[in-house]
PDB file of C-alpha atoms in Angstrom:
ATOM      1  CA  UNK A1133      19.901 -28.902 -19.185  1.00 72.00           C
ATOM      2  CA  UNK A1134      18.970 -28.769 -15.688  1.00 83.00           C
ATOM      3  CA  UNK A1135      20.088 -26.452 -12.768  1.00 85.00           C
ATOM      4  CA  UNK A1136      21.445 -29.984 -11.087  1.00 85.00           C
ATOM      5  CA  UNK A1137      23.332 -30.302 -13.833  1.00 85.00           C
ATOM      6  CA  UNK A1138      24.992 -27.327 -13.266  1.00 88.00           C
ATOM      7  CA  UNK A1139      25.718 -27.669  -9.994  1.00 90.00           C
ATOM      8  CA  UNK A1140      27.368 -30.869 -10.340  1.00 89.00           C
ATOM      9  CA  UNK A1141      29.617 -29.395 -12.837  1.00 88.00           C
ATOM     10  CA  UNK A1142      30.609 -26.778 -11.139  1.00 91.00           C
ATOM     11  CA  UNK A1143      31.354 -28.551  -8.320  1.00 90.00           C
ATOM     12  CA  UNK A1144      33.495 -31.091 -10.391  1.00 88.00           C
ATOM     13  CA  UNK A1145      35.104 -28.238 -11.823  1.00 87.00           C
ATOM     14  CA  UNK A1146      36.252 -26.558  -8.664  1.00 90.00           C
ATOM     15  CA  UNK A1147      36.707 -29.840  -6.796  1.00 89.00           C
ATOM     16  CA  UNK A1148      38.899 -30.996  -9.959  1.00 85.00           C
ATOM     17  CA  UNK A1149      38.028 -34.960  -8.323  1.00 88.00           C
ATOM     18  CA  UNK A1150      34.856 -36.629  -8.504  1.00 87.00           C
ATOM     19  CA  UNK A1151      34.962 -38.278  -4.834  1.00 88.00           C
ATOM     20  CA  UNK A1152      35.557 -35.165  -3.196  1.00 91.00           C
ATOM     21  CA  UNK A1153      32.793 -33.367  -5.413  1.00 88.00           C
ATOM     22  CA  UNK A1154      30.579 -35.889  -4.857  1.00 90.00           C
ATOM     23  CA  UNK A1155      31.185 -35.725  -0.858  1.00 89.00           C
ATOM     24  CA  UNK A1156      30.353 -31.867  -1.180  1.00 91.00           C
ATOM     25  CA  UNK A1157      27.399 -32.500  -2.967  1.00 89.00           C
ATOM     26  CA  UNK A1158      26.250 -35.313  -0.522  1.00 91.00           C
ATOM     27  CA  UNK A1159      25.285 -37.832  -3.359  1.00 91.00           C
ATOM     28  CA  UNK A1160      27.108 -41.065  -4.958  1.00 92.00           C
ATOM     29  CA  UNK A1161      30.390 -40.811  -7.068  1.00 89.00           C
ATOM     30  CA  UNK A1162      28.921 -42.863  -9.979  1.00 90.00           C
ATOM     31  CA  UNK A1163      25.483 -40.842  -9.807  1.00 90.00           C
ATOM     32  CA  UNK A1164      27.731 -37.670 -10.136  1.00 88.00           C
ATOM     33  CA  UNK A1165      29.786 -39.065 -13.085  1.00 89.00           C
ATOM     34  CA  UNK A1166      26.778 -39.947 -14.906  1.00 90.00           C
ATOM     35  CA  UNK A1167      25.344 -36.539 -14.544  1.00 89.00           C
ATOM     36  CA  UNK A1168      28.309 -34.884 -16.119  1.00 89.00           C
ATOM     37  CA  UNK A1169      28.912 -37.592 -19.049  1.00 88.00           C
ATOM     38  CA  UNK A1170      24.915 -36.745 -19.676  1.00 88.00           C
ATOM     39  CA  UNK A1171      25.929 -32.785 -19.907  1.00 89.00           C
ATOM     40  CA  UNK A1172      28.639 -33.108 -22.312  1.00 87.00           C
ATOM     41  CA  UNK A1173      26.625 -35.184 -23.943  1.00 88.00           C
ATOM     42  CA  UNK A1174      23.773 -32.418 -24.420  1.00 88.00           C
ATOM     43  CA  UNK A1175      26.311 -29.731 -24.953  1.00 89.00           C
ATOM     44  CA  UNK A1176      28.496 -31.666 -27.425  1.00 90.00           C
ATOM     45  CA  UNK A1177      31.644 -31.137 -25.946  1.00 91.00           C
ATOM     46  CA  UNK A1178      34.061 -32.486 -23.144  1.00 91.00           C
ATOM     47  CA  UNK A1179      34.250 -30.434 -20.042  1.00 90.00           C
ATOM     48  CA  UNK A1180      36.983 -32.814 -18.405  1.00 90.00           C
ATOM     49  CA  UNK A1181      39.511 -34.921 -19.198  1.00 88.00           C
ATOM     50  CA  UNK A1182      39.887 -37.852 -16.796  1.00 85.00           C
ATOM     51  CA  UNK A1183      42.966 -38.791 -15.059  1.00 85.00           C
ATOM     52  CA  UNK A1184      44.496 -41.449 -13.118  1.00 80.00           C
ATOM     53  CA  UNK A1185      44.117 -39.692  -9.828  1.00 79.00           C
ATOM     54  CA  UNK A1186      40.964 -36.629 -10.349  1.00 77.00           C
ATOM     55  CA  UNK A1187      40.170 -34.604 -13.940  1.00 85.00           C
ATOM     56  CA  UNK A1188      41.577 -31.393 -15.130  1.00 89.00           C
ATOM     57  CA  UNK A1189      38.896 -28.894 -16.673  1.00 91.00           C
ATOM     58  CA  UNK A1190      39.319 -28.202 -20.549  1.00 90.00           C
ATOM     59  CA  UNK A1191      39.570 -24.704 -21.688  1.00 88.00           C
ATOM     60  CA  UNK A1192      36.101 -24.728 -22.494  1.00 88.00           C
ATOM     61  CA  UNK A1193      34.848 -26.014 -19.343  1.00 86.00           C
ATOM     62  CA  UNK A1194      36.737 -23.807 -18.026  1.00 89.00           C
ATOM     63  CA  UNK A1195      35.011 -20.666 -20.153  1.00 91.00           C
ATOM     64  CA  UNK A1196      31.761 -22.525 -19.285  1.00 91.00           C
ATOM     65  CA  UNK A1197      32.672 -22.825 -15.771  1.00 90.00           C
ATOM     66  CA  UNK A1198      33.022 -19.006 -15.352  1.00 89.00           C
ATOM     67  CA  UNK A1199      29.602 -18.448 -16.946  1.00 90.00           C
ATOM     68  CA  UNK A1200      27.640 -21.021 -15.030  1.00 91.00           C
ATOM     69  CA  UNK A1201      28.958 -19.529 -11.389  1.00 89.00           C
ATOM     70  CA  UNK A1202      27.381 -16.325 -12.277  1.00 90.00           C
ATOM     71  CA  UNK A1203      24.332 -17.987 -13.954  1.00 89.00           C
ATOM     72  CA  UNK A1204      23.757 -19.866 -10.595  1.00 86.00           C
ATOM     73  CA  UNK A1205      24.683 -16.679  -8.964  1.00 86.00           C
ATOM     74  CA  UNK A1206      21.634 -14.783 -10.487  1.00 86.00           C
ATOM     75  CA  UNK A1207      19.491 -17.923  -9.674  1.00 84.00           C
ATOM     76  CA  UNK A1208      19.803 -17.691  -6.365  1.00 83.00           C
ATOM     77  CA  UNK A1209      19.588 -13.925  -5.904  1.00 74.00           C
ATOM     78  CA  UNK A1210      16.478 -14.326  -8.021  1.00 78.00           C
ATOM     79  CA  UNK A1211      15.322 -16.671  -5.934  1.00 76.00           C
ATOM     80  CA  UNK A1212      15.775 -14.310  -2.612  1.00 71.00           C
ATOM     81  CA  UNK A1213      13.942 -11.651  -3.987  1.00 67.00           C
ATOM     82  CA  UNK A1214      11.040 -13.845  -4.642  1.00 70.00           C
ATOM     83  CA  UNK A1215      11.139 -15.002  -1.562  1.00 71.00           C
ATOM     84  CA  UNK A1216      11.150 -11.748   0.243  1.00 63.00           C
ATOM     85  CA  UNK A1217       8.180 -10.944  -1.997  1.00 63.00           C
ATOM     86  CA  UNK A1218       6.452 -14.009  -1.122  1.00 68.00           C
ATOM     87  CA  UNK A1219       7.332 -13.236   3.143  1.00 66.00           C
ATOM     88  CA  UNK A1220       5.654  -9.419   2.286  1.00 61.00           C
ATOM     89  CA  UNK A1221       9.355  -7.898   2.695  1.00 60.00           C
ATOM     90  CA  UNK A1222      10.044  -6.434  -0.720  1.00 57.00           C
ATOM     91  CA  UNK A1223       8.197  -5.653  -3.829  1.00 84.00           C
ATOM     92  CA  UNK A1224       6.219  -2.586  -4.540  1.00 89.00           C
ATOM     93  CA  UNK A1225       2.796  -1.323  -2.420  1.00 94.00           C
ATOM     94  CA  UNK A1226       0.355   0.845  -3.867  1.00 96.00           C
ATOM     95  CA  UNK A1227      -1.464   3.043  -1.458  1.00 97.00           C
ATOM     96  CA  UNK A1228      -4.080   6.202  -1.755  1.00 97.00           C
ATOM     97  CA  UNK A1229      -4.635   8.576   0.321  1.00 94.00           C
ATOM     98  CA  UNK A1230      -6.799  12.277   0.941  1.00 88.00           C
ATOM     99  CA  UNK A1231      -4.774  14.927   1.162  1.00 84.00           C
ATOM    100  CA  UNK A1232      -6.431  15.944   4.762  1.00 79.00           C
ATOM    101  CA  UNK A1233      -5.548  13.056   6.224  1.00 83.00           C
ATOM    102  CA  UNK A1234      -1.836  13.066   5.713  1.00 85.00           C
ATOM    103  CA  UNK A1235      -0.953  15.983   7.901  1.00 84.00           C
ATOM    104  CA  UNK A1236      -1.093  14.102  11.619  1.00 87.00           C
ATOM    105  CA  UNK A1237      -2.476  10.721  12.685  1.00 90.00           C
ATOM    106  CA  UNK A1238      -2.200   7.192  11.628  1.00 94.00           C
ATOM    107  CA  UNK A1239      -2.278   7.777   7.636  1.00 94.00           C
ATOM    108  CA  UNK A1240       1.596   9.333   8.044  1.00 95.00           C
ATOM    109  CA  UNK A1241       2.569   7.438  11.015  1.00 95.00           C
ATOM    110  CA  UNK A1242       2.156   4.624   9.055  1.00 96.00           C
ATOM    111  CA  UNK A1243       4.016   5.499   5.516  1.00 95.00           C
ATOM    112  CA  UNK A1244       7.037   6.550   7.687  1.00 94.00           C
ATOM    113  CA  UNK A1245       7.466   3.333  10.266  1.00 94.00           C
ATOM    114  CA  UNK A1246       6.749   0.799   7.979  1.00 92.00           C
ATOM    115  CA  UNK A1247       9.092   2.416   5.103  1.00 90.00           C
ATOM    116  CA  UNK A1248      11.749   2.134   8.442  1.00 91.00           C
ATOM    117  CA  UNK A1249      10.670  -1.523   9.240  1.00 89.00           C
ATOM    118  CA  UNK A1250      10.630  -2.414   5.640  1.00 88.00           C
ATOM    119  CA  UNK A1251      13.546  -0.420   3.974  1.00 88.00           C
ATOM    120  CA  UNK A1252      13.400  -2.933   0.640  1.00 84.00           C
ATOM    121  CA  UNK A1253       9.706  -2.014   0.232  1.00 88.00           C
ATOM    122  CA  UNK A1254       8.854   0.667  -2.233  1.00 89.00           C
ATOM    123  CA  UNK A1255       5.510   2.644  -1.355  1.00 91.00           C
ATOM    124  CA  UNK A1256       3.762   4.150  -4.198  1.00 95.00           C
ATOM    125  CA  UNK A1257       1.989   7.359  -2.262  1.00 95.00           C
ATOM    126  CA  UNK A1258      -1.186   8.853  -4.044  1.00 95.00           C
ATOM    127  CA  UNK A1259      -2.927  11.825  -2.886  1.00 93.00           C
ATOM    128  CA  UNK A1260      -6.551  11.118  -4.259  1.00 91.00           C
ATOM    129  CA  UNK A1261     -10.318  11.668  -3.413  1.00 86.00           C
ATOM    130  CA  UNK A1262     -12.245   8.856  -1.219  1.00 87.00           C
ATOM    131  CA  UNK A1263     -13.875   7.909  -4.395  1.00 85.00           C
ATOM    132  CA  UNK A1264     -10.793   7.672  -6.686  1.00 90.00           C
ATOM    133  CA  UNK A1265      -9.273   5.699  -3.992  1.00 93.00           C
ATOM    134  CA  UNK A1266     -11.947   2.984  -4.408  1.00 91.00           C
ATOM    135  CA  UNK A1267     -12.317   3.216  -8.167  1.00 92.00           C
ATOM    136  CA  UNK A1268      -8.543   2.943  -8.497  1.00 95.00           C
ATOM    137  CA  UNK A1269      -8.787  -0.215  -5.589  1.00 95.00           C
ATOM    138  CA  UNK A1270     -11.757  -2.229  -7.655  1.00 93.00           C
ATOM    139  CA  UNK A1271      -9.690  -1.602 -10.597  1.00 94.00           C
ATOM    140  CA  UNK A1272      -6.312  -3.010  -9.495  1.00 94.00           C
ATOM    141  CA  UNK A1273      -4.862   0.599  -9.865  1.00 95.00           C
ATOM    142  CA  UNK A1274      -3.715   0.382  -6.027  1.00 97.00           C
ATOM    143  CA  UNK A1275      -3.126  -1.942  -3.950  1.00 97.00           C
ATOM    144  CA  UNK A1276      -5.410   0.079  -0.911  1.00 97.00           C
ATOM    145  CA  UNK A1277      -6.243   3.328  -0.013  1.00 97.00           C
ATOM    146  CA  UNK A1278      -7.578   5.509   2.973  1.00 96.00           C
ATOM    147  CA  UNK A1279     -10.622   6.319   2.444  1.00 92.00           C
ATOM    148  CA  UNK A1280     -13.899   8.390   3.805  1.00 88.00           C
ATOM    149  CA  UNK A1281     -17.039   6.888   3.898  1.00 81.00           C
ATOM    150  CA  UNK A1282     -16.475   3.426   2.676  1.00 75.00           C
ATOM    151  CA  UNK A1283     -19.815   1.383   1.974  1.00 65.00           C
ATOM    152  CA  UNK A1284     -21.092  -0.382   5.356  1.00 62.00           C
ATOM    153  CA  UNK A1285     -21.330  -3.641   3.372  1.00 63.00           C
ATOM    154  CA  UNK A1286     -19.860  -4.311   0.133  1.00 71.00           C
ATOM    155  CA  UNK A1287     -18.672  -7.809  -1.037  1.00 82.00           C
ATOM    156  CA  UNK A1288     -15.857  -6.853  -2.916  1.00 90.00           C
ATOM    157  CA  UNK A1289     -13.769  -5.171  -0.294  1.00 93.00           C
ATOM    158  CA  UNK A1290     -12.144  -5.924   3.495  1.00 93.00           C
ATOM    159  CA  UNK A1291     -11.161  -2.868   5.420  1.00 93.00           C
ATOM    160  CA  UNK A1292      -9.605  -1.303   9.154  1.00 94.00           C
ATOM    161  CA  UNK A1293     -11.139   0.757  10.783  1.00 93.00           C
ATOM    162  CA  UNK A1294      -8.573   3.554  11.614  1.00 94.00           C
ATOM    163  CA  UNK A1295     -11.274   6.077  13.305  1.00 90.00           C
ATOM    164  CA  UNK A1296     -14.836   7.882  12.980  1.00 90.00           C
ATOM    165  CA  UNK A1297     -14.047  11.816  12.469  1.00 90.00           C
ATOM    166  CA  UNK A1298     -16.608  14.489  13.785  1.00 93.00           C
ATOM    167  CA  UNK A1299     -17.829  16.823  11.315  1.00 95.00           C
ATOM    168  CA  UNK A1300     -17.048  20.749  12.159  1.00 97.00           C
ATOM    169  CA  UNK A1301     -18.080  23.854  10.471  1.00 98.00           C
ATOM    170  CA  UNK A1302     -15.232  25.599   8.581  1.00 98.00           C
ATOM    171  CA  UNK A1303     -15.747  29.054   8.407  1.00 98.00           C
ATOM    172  CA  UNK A1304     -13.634  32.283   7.016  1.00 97.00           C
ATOM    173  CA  UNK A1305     -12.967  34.674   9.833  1.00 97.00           C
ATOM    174  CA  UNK A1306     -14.458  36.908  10.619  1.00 96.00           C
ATOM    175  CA  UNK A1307     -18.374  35.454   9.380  1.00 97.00           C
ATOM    176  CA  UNK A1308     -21.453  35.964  11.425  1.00 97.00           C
ATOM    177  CA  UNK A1309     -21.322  32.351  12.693  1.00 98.00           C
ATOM    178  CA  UNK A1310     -18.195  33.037  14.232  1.00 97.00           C
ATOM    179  CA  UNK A1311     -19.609  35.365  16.855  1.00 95.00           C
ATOM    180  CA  UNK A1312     -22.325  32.381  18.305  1.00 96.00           C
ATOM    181  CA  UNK A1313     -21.419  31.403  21.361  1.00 92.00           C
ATOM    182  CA  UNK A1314     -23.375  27.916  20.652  1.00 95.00           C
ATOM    183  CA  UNK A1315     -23.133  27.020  16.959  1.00 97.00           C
ATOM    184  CA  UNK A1316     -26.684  24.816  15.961  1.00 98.00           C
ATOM    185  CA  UNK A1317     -27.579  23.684  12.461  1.00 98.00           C
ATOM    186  CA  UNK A1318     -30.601  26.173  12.498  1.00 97.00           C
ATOM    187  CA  UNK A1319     -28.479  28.753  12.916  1.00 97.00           C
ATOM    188  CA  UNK A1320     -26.795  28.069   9.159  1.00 98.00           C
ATOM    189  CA  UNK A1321     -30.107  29.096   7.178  1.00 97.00           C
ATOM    190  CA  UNK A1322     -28.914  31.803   5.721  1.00 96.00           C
ATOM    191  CA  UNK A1323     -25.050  30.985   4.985  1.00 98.00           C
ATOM    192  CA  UNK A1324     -23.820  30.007   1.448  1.00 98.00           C
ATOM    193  CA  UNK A1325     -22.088  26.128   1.693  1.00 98.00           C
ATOM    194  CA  UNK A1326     -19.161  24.618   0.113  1.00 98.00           C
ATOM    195  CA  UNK A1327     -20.612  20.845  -0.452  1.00 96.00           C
ATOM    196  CA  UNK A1328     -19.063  17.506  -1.165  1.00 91.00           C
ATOM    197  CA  UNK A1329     -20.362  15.442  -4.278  1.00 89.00           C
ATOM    198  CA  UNK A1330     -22.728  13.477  -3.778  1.00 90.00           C
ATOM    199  CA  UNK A1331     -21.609  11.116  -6.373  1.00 85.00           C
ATOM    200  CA  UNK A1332     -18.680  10.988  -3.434  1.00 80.00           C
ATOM    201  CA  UNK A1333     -20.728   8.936  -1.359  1.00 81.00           C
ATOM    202  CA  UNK A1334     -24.266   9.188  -1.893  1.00 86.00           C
ATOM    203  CA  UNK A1335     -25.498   6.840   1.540  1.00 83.00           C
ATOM    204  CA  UNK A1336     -23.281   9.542   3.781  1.00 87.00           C
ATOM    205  CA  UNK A1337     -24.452  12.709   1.443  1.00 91.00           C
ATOM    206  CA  UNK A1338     -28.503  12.022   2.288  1.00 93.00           C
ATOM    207  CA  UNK A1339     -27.402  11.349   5.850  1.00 91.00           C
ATOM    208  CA  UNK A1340     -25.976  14.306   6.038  1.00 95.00           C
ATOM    209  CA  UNK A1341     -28.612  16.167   4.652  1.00 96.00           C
ATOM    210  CA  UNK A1342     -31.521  14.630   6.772  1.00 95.00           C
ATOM    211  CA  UNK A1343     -29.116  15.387   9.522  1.00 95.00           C
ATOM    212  CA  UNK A1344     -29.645  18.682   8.769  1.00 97.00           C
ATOM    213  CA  UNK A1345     -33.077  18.834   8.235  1.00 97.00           C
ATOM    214  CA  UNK A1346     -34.164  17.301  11.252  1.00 96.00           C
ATOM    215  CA  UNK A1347     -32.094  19.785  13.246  1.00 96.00           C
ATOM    216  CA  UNK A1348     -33.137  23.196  11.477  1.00 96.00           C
ATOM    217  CA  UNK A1349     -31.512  23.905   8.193  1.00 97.00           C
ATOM    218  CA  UNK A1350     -33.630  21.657   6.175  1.00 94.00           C
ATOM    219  CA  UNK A1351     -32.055  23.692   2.530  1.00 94.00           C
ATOM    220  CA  UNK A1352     -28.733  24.043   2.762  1.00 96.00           C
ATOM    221  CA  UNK A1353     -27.984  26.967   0.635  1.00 97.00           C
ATOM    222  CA  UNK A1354     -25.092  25.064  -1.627  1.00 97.00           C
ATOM    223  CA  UNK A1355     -23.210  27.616  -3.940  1.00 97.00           C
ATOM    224  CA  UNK A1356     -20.191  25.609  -4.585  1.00 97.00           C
ATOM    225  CA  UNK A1357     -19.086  21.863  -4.523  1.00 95.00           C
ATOM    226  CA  UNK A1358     -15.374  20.033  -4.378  1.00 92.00           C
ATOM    227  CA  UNK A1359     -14.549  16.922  -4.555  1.00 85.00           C
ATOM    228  CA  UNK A1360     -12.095  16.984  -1.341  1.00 86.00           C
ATOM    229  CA  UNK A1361     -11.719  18.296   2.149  1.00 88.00           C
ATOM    230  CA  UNK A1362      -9.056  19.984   0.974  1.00 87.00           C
ATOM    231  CA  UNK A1363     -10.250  22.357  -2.024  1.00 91.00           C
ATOM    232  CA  UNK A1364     -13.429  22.828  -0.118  1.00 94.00           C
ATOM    233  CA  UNK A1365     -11.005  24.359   2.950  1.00 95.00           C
ATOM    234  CA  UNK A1366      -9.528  26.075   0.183  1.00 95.00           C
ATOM    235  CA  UNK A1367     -12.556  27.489  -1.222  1.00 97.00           C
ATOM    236  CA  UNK A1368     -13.660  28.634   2.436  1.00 98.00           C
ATOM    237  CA  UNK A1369     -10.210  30.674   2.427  1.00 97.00           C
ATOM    238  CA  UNK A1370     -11.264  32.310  -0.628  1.00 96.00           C
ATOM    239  CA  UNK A1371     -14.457  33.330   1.464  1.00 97.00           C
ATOM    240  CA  UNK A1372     -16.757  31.525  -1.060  1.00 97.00           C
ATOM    241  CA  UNK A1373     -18.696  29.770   1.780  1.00 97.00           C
ATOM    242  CA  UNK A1374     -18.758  27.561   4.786  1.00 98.00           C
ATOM    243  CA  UNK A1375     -18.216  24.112   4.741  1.00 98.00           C
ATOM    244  CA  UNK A1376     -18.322  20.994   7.002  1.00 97.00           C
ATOM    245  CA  UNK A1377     -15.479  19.072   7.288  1.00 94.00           C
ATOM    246  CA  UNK A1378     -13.847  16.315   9.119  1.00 91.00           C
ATOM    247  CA  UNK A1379     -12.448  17.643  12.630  1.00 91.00           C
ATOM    248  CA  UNK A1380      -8.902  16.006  11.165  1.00 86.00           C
ATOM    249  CA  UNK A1381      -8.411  18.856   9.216  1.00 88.00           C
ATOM    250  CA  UNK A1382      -7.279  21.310  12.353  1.00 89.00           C
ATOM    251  CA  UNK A1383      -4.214  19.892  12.058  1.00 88.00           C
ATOM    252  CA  UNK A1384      -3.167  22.304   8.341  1.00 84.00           C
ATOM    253  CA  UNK A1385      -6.154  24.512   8.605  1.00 90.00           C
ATOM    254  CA  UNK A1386      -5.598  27.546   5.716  1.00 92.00           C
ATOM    255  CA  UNK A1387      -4.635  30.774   7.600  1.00 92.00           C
ATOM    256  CA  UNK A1388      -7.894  33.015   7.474  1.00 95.00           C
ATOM    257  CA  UNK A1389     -10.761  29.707   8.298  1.00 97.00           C
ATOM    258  CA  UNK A1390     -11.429  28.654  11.743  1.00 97.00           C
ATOM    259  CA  UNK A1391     -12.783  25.607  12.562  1.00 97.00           C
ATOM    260  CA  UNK A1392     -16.625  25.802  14.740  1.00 97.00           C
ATOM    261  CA  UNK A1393     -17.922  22.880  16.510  1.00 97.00           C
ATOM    262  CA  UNK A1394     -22.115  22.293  15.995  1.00 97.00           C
ATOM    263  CA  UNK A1395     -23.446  21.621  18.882  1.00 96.00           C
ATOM    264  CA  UNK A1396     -26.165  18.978  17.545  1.00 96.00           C
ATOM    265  CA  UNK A1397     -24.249  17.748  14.313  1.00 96.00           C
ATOM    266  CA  UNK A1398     -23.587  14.183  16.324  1.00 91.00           C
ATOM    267  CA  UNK A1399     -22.695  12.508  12.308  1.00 90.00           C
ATOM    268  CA  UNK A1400     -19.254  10.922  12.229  1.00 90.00           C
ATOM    269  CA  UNK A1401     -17.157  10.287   9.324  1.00 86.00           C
ATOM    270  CA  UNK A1402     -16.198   6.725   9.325  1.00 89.00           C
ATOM    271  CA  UNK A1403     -12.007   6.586   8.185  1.00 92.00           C
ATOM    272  CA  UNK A1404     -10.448   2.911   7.019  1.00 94.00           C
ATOM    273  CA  UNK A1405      -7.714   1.184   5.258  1.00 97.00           C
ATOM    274  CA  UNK A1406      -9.315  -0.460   2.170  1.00 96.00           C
ATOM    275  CA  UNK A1407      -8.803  -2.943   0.221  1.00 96.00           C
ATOM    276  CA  UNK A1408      -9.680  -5.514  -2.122  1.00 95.00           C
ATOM    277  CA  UNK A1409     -11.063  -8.915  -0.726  1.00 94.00           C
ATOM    278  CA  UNK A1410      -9.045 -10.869  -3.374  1.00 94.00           C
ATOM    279  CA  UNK A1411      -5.554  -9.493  -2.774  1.00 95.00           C
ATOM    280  CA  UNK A1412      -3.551 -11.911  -1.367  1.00 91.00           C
ATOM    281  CA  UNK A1413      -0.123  -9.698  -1.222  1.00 91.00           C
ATOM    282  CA  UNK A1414       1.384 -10.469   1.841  1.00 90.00           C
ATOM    283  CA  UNK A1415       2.908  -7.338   1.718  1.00 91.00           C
ATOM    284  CA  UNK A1416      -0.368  -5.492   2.055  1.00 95.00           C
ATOM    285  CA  UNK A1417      -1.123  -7.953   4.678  1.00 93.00           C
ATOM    286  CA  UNK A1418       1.783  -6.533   6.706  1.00 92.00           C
ATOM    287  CA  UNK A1419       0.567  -3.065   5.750  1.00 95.00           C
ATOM    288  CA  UNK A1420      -2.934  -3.792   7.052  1.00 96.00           C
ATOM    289  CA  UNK A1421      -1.340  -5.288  10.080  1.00 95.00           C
ATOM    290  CA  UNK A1422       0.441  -2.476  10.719  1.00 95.00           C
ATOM    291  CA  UNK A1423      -2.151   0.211  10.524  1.00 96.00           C
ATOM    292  CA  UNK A1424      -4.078  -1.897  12.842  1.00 96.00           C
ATOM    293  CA  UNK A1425      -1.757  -2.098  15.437  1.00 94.00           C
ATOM    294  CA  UNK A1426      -1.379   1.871  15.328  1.00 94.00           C
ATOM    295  CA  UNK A1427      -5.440   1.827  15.261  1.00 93.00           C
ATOM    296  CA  UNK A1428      -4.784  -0.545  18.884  1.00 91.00           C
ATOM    297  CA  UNK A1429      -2.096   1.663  20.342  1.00 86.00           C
ATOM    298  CA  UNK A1430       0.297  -0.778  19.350  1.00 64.00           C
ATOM    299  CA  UNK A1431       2.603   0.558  16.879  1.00 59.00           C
TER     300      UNK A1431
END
């Protein structure tokens, strides 16, 4: 039984005359009658009983009629959300994100305008660490992620660039390095340091530290490490240490830490949308699109 078949019947049924079914359906009458002697045929039963002028439906073409209106009902509707799937205008998208990044900027401008130019779409939010994100992203877990530090080169994943951060020195208040008028790396010798993992991003972590070595503090004196911007602003609040971090975070720095610029720290932390070269959602595509016309001024 074929979905033609259907239609034809139901056409003939609601029609209740061949010629005028087969006008609405826009083929010949004797193509049409030949379609519905076939279906009875496969069904084993008569749907119509022929007349001098038209047919009148049987009681079980009539049963069958009701069934196959709401079969090619849910057909069609299946079809449309396919399709909207297919255009990147429904269906489910899978995003990470750090926790630091979510408070101002293009990571929440983006979740909220394209959830109000996309209403059908369902986002899947995940607050996780850069190197989660990409774990989960190589692994199919999400769909992309924002992400710190992304490999300069790696064949497996296509990326925007939403921004390079400057690094600034979170301190509690109150510490000695507070008081400097000019804040230099040399000047750090003797403070204890919240670090990042290395296992984070190990190309950015030895940048870092010949960063620092070539400017004066060539031992950072590490007493603690987190794997996010977040605990390690945390951990500053607790007074455990000081702790570089991306500039971004000013905008839900913990009551008690203040934020010092270094006066010859020139790194940046490099900020993109990631994702999978191999993902051919067009949803994400309209995600991607999106963030990079906020990245343009655009949005």
């Amino acid at each position: 039984m074929e979905l033609r078949h259907l239609r034809y019947f139901v056409a003939v049924g609601e029609e209740q005359h061949y010629r005028r079914a087969a006008e609405r359906l826009r083929v010949a009458q004797p193509a049409l009658s030949r379609q519905i002697q076939m279906l009875e045929e496969e069904i084993g039963f008569k749907l119509f009983e022929r007349l001098p002028r038209g047919v009148k439906i049987t009681d079980a073409g009539k049963l069958l009629l009701n069934d196959t209106r709401r079969i090619l009902q849910e057909v069609n509707e299946a079809a449309q959300r396919a399709g909207r799937v297919a255009r990147g205008q429904s269906g489910t998208l899978r995003i990470g994100f750090p926790e630091s990044a979510s408070w101002h900027g293009v990571v929440p401008d983006s979740f909220r305008q394209f959830r109000e130019r996309q209403p059908n779409v369902e986002l899947q939010l995940n607050p996780l660490s850069s190197l989660e994100q990409v774990e989960a992203i190589r692994s199919g877990r999400l769909d992309a992620g924002f992400v710190y530090n992304i490999p300069e080169t790696d064949r497996e994943l296509d990326q925007v660039e939403v921004g390079l951060h400057r690094l600034v020195l979170a301190a509690p208040k109150g510490h000695p390095l507070t008081k400097l008028r000019k804040l230099r790396l040399r000047d750090m010798v003797e403070a204890d340091f919240v670090w990042f993992l290395r296992r984070q991003s190990p190309i950015y972590y030895d940048r870092l530290m010949r960063e620092c070595f070539r400017n004066g503090l060539k031992m950072p004196r590490i007493v603690q490490e987190a794997v996010d911007q977040a605990t390690m602003l945390s951990l500053v609040s607790c007074r455990l240490g000081v702790a570089f971090v991306s500039e971004s975070t000013r905008w839900r720095c913990p009551v008690g830490v203040v934020l010092l610029p270094v006066t010859d720290l020139k790194l940046r932390v490099p900020f993109a949308l990631v994702w999978r070269k191999d993902n051919n959602s067009p949803l994400l595509a309209n995600f991607a699109a999106h963030v990079k016309s906020l990245v343009d001024g655009k949005g």
